[in-house]
PDB file of C-alpha atoms and ligand atoms in Angstrom:
ATOM      1  CA  MET A   1      73.225 -23.911  25.801  1.00  0.00           C
ATOM      2  CA  LYS A   2      75.851 -26.416  26.886  1.00  0.00           C
ATOM      3  CA  ILE A   3      76.412 -29.834  25.329  1.00  0.00           C
ATOM      4  CA  LEU A   4      78.459 -32.723  26.718  1.00  0.00           C
ATOM      5  CA  ILE A   5      80.110 -34.868  24.051  1.00  0.00           C
ATOM      6  CA  LEU A   6      80.949 -38.293  25.436  1.00  0.00           C
ATOM      7  CA  ASN A   7      83.073 -40.878  23.680  1.00  0.00           C
ATOM      8  CA  GLY A   8      83.548 -44.458  24.789  1.00  0.00           C
ATOM      9  CA  PRO A   9      86.301 -47.063  24.625  1.00  0.00           C
ATOM     10  CA  ASN A  10      88.962 -47.152  21.928  1.00  0.00           C
ATOM     11  CA  LEU A  11      87.814 -43.943  20.287  1.00  0.00           C
ATOM     12  CA  ASN A  12      91.014 -42.406  21.688  1.00  0.00           C
ATOM     13  CA  LEU A  13      92.803 -44.690  19.195  1.00  0.00           C
ATOM     14  CA  LEU A  14      91.132 -43.223  16.126  1.00  0.00           C
ATOM     15  CA  GLY A  15      93.598 -43.080  13.258  1.00  0.00           C
ATOM     16  CA  LEU A  16      95.342 -46.209  14.523  1.00  0.00           C
ATOM     17  CA  ARG A  17      92.392 -48.538  14.974  1.00  0.00           C
ATOM     18  CA  GLU A  18      90.901 -50.263  11.921  1.00  0.00           C
ATOM     19  CA  PRO A  19      91.419 -47.291   9.595  1.00  0.00           C
ATOM     20  CA  ASP A  20      89.438 -49.035   6.844  1.00  0.00           C
ATOM     21  CA  ILE A  21      86.386 -48.729   9.106  1.00  0.00           C
ATOM     22  CA  TYR A  22      87.065 -45.603  11.162  1.00  0.00           C
ATOM     23  CA  GLY A  23      89.357 -43.612   8.882  1.00  0.00           C
ATOM     24  CA  ARG A  24      92.848 -42.199   9.347  1.00  0.00           C
ATOM     25  CA  LYS A  25      91.968 -39.092  11.283  1.00  0.00           C
ATOM     26  CA  THR A  26      92.963 -39.105  14.942  1.00  0.00           C
ATOM     27  CA  TYR A  27      91.005 -38.487  18.128  1.00  0.00           C
ATOM     28  CA  ALA A  28      92.695 -35.071  18.365  1.00  0.00           C
ATOM     29  CA  ASP A  29      91.283 -34.362  14.877  1.00  0.00           C
ATOM     30  CA  LEU A  30      87.812 -35.383  16.069  1.00  0.00           C
ATOM     31  CA  LYS A  31      88.048 -33.094  19.109  1.00  0.00           C
ATOM     32  CA  ALA A  32      89.162 -30.192  16.914  1.00  0.00           C
ATOM     33  CA  TYR A  33      86.287 -30.899  14.498  1.00  0.00           C
ATOM     34  CA  ILE A  34      83.689 -30.934  17.312  1.00  0.00           C
ATOM     35  CA  ALA A  35      85.162 -27.794  18.877  1.00  0.00           C
ATOM     36  CA  ALA A  36      84.940 -25.951  15.535  1.00  0.00           C
ATOM     37  CA  VAL A  37      81.307 -27.024  15.065  1.00  0.00           C
ATOM     38  CA  CYS A  38      80.365 -25.868  18.569  1.00  0.00           C
ATOM     39  CA  ARG A  39      82.124 -22.545  18.108  1.00  0.00           C
ATOM     40  CA  ASP A  40      80.376 -21.992  14.749  1.00  0.00           C
ATOM     41  CA  GLU A  41      77.035 -22.810  16.353  1.00  0.00           C
ATOM     42  CA  ASP A  42      77.842 -20.702  19.428  1.00  0.00           C
ATOM     43  CA  ILE A  43      77.317 -23.634  21.762  1.00  0.00           C
ATOM     44  CA  GLY A  44      79.166 -24.256  25.023  1.00  0.00           C
ATOM     45  CA  PHE A  45      80.672 -27.729  25.124  1.00  0.00           C
ATOM     46  CA  GLU A  46      82.880 -30.228  26.851  1.00  0.00           C
ATOM     47  CA  ILE A  47      84.371 -33.303  25.174  1.00  0.00           C
ATOM     48  CA  ARG A  48      85.212 -36.332  27.305  1.00  0.00           C
ATOM     49  CA  GLN A  49      86.382 -39.845  26.576  1.00  0.00           C
ATOM     50  CA  SER A  50      86.781 -42.943  28.706  1.00  0.00           C
ATOM     51  CA  ASN A  51      87.595 -46.591  28.196  1.00  0.00           C
ATOM     52  CA  HIS A  52      85.681 -47.479  31.376  1.00  0.00           C
ATOM     53  CA  GLU A  53      81.963 -48.094  31.629  1.00  0.00           C
ATOM     54  CA  GLY A  54      81.619 -46.798  35.188  1.00  0.00           C
ATOM     55  CA  ASP A  55      83.450 -43.593  34.311  1.00  0.00           C
ATOM     56  CA  LEU A  56      80.989 -42.979  31.482  1.00  0.00           C
ATOM     57  CA  VAL A  57      78.103 -43.588  33.907  1.00  0.00           C
ATOM     58  CA  ASP A  58      79.693 -41.086  36.341  1.00  0.00           C
ATOM     59  CA  MET A  59      80.088 -38.501  33.574  1.00  0.00           C
ATOM     60  CA  ILE A  60      76.417 -38.870  32.588  1.00  0.00           C
ATOM     61  CA  GLN A  61      75.320 -38.521  36.218  1.00  0.00           C
ATOM     62  CA  GLU A  62      77.558 -35.473  36.734  1.00  0.00           C
ATOM     63  CA  ALA A  63      76.025 -33.836  33.644  1.00  0.00           C
ATOM     64  CA  TYR A  64      72.720 -33.442  35.514  1.00  0.00           C
ATOM     65  CA  GLY A  65      71.960 -29.767  36.095  1.00  0.00           C
ATOM     66  CA  ILE A  66      75.048 -28.674  34.148  1.00  0.00           C
ATOM     67  CA  PHE A  67      74.528 -29.739  30.533  1.00  0.00           C
ATOM     68  CA  ASP A  68      71.429 -29.180  28.403  1.00  0.00           C
ATOM     69  CA  ALA A  69      72.114 -32.096  26.094  1.00  0.00           C
ATOM     70  CA  ILE A  70      74.442 -35.034  25.521  1.00  0.00           C
ATOM     71  CA  VAL A  71      75.999 -36.374  22.327  1.00  0.00           C
ATOM     72  CA  ILE A  72      77.207 -39.895  23.037  1.00  0.00           C
ATOM     73  CA  ASN A  73      79.193 -42.447  21.112  1.00  0.00           C
ATOM     74  CA  PRO A  74      79.325 -45.267  23.652  1.00  0.00           C
ATOM     75  CA  ALA A  75      81.470 -47.307  21.212  1.00  0.00           C
ATOM     76  CA  ALA A  76      81.472 -51.013  22.185  1.00  0.00           C
ATOM     77  CA  TYR A  77      79.377 -50.273  25.299  1.00  0.00           C
ATOM     78  CA  THR A  78      76.556 -49.383  22.918  1.00  0.00           C
ATOM     79  CA  HIS A  79      75.907 -53.062  22.488  1.00  0.00           C
ATOM     80  CA  THR A  80      76.351 -54.227  26.089  1.00  0.00           C
ATOM     81  CA  SER A  81      75.731 -51.506  28.635  1.00  0.00           C
ATOM     82  CA  ILE A  82      72.440 -51.361  30.441  1.00  0.00           C
ATOM     83  CA  ALA A  83      74.241 -49.180  33.021  1.00  0.00           C
ATOM     84  CA  ILE A  84      74.780 -46.436  30.430  1.00  0.00           C
ATOM     85  CA  LEU A  85      71.168 -46.790  29.242  1.00  0.00           C
ATOM     86  CA  ASP A  86      69.936 -46.472  32.835  1.00  0.00           C
ATOM     87  CA  ALA A  87      72.170 -43.450  33.504  1.00  0.00           C
ATOM     88  CA  LEU A  88      70.835 -41.637  30.428  1.00  0.00           C
ATOM     89  CA  LYS A  89      67.278 -42.432  31.519  1.00  0.00           C
ATOM     90  CA  ALA A  90      68.004 -41.367  35.098  1.00  0.00           C
ATOM     91  CA  VAL A  91      69.246 -37.882  34.260  1.00  0.00           C
ATOM     92  CA  SER A  92      66.724 -37.501  31.443  1.00  0.00           C
ATOM     93  CA  ILE A  93      68.946 -35.064  29.531  1.00  0.00           C
ATOM     94  CA  PRO A  94      68.127 -35.026  25.800  1.00  0.00           C
ATOM     95  CA  ALA A  95      70.725 -37.291  24.199  1.00  0.00           C
ATOM     96  CA  VAL A  96      71.714 -38.142  20.637  1.00  0.00           C
ATOM     97  CA  GLU A  97      73.672 -41.276  19.736  1.00  0.00           C
ATOM     98  CA  VAL A  98      76.490 -41.111  17.184  1.00  0.00           C
ATOM     99  CA  HIS A  99      78.469 -43.873  15.480  1.00  0.00           C
ATOM    100  CA  LEU A 100      81.226 -43.206  12.996  1.00  0.00           C
ATOM    101  CA  SER A 101      80.510 -46.475  11.198  1.00  0.00           C
ATOM    102  CA  ASP A 102      77.153 -47.779  10.079  1.00  0.00           C
ATOM    103  CA  ILE A 103      76.543 -50.340  12.820  1.00  0.00           C
ATOM    104  CA  SER A 104      73.427 -51.592  11.024  1.00  0.00           C
ATOM    105  CA  GLU A 105      75.657 -52.851   8.190  1.00  0.00           C
ATOM    106  CA  ARG A 106      78.145 -54.611  10.470  1.00  0.00           C
ATOM    107  CA  GLU A 107      78.240 -57.765  12.633  1.00  0.00           C
ATOM    108  CA  GLN A 108      75.114 -59.180  14.232  1.00  0.00           C
ATOM    109  CA  PHE A 109      76.340 -58.273  17.736  1.00  0.00           C
ATOM    110  CA  ARG A 110      76.371 -54.595  16.768  1.00  0.00           C
ATOM    111  CA  GLN A 111      72.702 -54.611  15.830  1.00  0.00           C
ATOM    112  CA  VAL A 112      71.532 -53.921  19.370  1.00  0.00           C
ATOM    113  CA  SER A 113      71.999 -50.453  20.865  1.00  0.00           C
ATOM    114  CA  TYR A 114      71.006 -50.208  24.505  1.00  0.00           C
ATOM    115  CA  ALA A 115      72.069 -46.561  24.830  1.00  0.00           C
ATOM    116  CA  GLY A 116      70.056 -45.778  21.723  1.00  0.00           C
ATOM    117  CA  LEU A 117      66.888 -46.697  23.606  1.00  0.00           C
ATOM    118  CA  ALA A 118      67.373 -43.555  25.711  1.00  0.00           C
ATOM    119  CA  CYS A 119      68.326 -41.303  22.788  1.00  0.00           C
ATOM    120  CA  ILE A 120      66.008 -39.106  20.747  1.00  0.00           C
ATOM    121  CA  LYS A 121      68.018 -39.598  17.548  1.00  0.00           C
ATOM    122  CA  THR A 122      70.878 -41.640  16.082  1.00  0.00           C
ATOM    123  CA  PHE A 123      73.400 -40.659  13.404  1.00  0.00           C
ATOM    124  CA  LYS A 124      75.491 -43.545  12.095  1.00  0.00           C
ATOM    125  CA  GLY A 125      77.854 -44.189   9.215  1.00  0.00           C
ATOM    126  CA  LEU A 126      78.634 -40.520   8.603  1.00  0.00           C
ATOM    127  CA  GLY A 127      82.098 -40.375  10.178  1.00  0.00           C
ATOM    128  CA  PHE A 128      82.895 -37.079  11.942  1.00  0.00           C
ATOM    129  CA  GLU A 129      79.917 -35.478  10.185  1.00  0.00           C
ATOM    130  CA  GLY A 130      77.587 -37.467  12.487  1.00  0.00           C
ATOM    131  CA  TYR A 131      78.753 -35.356  15.428  1.00  0.00           C
ATOM    132  CA  ARG A 132      77.968 -32.140  13.544  1.00  0.00           C
ATOM    133  CA  LYS A 133      74.506 -33.420  12.681  1.00  0.00           C
ATOM    134  CA  ALA A 134      73.922 -34.443  16.302  1.00  0.00           C
ATOM    135  CA  ILE A 135      74.969 -31.014  17.622  1.00  0.00           C
ATOM    136  CA  GLU A 136      72.836 -29.187  15.041  1.00  0.00           C
ATOM    137  CA  PHE A 137      69.884 -31.462  15.790  1.00  0.00           C
ATOM    138  CA  LEU A 138      70.147 -30.789  19.532  1.00  0.00           C
ATOM    139  CA  LYS A 139      70.500 -27.033  19.020  1.00  0.00           C
ATOM    140  CA  GLU A 140      67.285 -27.035  17.002  1.00  0.00           C
ATOM    141  CA  TYR A 141      65.566 -29.393  19.466  1.00  0.00           C
ATOM    142  CA  LEU A 142      66.479 -27.244  22.481  1.00  0.00           C
ATOM    143  CA  SER A 143      65.561 -24.003  20.753  1.00  0.00           C
ATOM    144  CA  GLN A 144      62.058 -25.354  20.239  1.00  0.00           C
ATOM    145  CA  GLY A 145      61.826 -25.711  24.011  1.00  0.00           C
ATOM    146  CA  VAL A 146      60.561 -29.295  23.851  1.00  0.00           C
TER     147      VAL A 146
HETATM  148  C1  LIG W 201      81.365 -47.329  17.023  1.00  0.00           C
HETATM  149  C2  LIG W 201      80.725 -48.658  16.603  1.00  0.00           C
HETATM  150  C3  LIG W 201      80.836 -49.676  17.703  1.00  0.00           C
HETATM  151  O1  LIG W 201      80.230 -50.892  17.306  1.00  0.00           O
HETATM  152  C4  LIG W 201      82.303 -49.957  18.005  1.00  0.00           C
HETATM  153  O2  LIG W 201      82.414 -50.875  19.081  1.00  0.00           O
HETATM  154  C5  LIG W 201      83.070 -48.720  18.261  1.00  0.00           C
HETATM  155  C6  LIG W 201      82.811 -47.525  17.472  1.00  0.00           C
HETATM  156  C7  LIG W 201      81.373 -46.288  15.874  1.00  0.00           C
HETATM  157  O3  LIG W 201      81.581 -45.119  16.170  1.00  0.00           O
HETATM  158  O4  LIG W 201      81.194 -46.661  14.710  1.00  0.00           O
HETATM  159  O5  LIG W 201      84.002 -48.713  19.073  1.00  0.00           O
HETATM  160  O6  LIG W 201      80.604 -46.777  18.091  1.00  0.00           O
END
């Protein structure tokens, strides 16, 4: 079982960016957290981040035939990117959406999630823990062979 963890724009600035919303832990901390979860769960994984929409689309396309599932935090592209939605639909790899903050409690423009339309589950407002829940959810989902 191999999971691709994809993070979108500005998540590389975790720790620096709006710490009152996203916390003081850095992107390196997030990668270490995800790696520890995957090792505990005995899951193969790759963690990638990009600030560019097309790169994220490429990464989703390249996941076809290689990864069994995708955990994606498309960050700001969540609310704008039909290209990422279409890529997730195209490859049809089971995907779970994660947001560190609770986007449903934030600005109006964050209320729409295009990527979420192609995801089987969303975890939001749980900080790093959302990634753990997403990975555990996908492990269970894939083990059921659905
Ligand atoms: C985010 C929420 C998005 O609205 C925002 O643009 C981000 C991060 C989150 O993880 O809470 O960059 O995806």
